[in-house]
């Protein structure tokens, strides 16, 4: 090759460099056709967890209220701010509190970072709880989403535990005594209570061992467990056919044809679609499958492309979540009380707010309040989709057919909220009733 051709080749490579780098990262140009839109979702690492198309109902803000997404985005903020905080924090009883003071006084944006982490953690506990309520009141836990509900209950428990383990880390009076109260509640469990408490604390009292254990649980074990559970949660949403939605109008199962195929026999059709809902499609048949399956494509296509519809909705929720956390973190500082003083417990010593309902119940009966009632509640929560087998009401808020189920669940939620309010505002020294006014 002559020198001139070589130079020309190099020059054109330089000229095309930006376009080539761009197309090596993003395999599609900005989509302008339906094929591009589908292809964009398929070929992008971050987008491919979305289906190419989603049902319109998924995008109705009033249906999901975006609460699951907000919980997820708060978790992302927690991971980022948490990693930055790890650069400064030392899990040692002699250094932890000083590091908090450093964050407040010397580290650039340190206090802001801590505020973001703290308010996101409180926000996540609240949002996950509200997301669970939304799922219940729209009956979204029913078949085939039973197991995803169970994964959800685990997510709620791990979120609570994650927040609880973080509470101890500043090593101030609030942290120390809240964890002392919290872990003593665990000690009320029959037979194994004291063992659980000892395993948690690594000692009989809250001290260096407990701080180290809580730190490891908080920065490594629980985030990994939560990430894994979230991955399963999101994967199940896809496998369960996307988000729940009301049945299509018409016959009870309009648009869905159940076909049973046994080798060597003619297919047996279980339900006919509404005549006007049929949209003819032709599929190539690769082979027969034994058993029941749901034939697709018999309903009017009521779906939209994930790109850009779902993506823009998610982006909006993300920007909103980050903006709210930034604003709250600018306005309010995370609490930091006096350094730990094991000789002077505050009176009353209160658990973190989300456990104040528990603490209130414990004040009536240590065992029933701390272990019995919460244990039964968690067991019932897990069993909800297996006890309620009525398929009615899915995809509608407060469906009339579900009056009893919704009333029971709402009463439980309100009871918990009332106990938390009493514990927060109406309890004074020695857990006596006081007026906050
Ligand atoms: C870390 C906690 C959690 C995260 C990040 C999360 C995330 C999500 C997201 C993003 C969705 C999609 C729809 C939406 O935003 O509502 C969803 C759906 C769902 N979640 Fe969660 N979730 C969490 C906890 C829970 C809990 C505590 C439950 C119930 C006990 C639960 C049960 C479900 C179910 C059954 C669905 C499917 C809902 C439907 O099809 O309409 N999730 N979750």
mmCIF file of C-alpha atoms in Angstrom, residues 2 30 43 51 93 105 123 139 154 166 172 177 200 215 313 321 345 393 434:
data_model
loop_
_atom_site.group_PDB
_atom_site.id
_atom_site.type_symbol
_atom_site.label_atom_id
_atom_site.label_comp_id
_atom_site.label_asym_id
_atom_site.label_seq_id
_atom_site.Cartn_x
_atom_site.Cartn_y
_atom_site.Cartn_z
ATOM 1 C CA UNK A 2 1.353 3.428 -0.953
ATOM 2 C CA UNK A 30 -32.141 6.405 18.034
ATOM 3 C CA UNK A 43 -29.594 -5.250 22.507
ATOM 4 C CA UNK A 51 -40.057 -6.783 27.625
ATOM 5 C CA UNK A 93 -16.087 1.886 69.019
ATOM 6 C CA UNK A 105 -17.085 19.146 59.846
ATOM 7 C CA UNK A 123 -37.722 6.460 52.658
ATOM 8 C CA UNK A 139 -55.005 -8.128 44.551
ATOM 9 C CA UNK A 154 -38.551 -11.447 52.222
ATOM 10 C CA UNK A 166 -27.173 0.680 59.813
ATOM 11 C CA UNK A 172 -24.054 7.748 69.282
ATOM 12 C CA UNK A 177 -29.802 2.457 72.901
ATOM 13 C CA UNK A 200 -26.264 -10.888 66.573
ATOM 14 C CA UNK A 215 -21.154 -3.397 59.881
ATOM 15 C CA UNK A 313 -41.838 6.790 32.794
ATOM 16 C CA UNK A 321 -36.928 10.330 43.571
ATOM 17 C CA UNK A 345 -29.491 5.395 78.936
ATOM 18 C CA UNK A 393 -60.599 -8.490 41.783
ATOM 19 C CA UNK A 434 -47.449 11.665 77.799
#
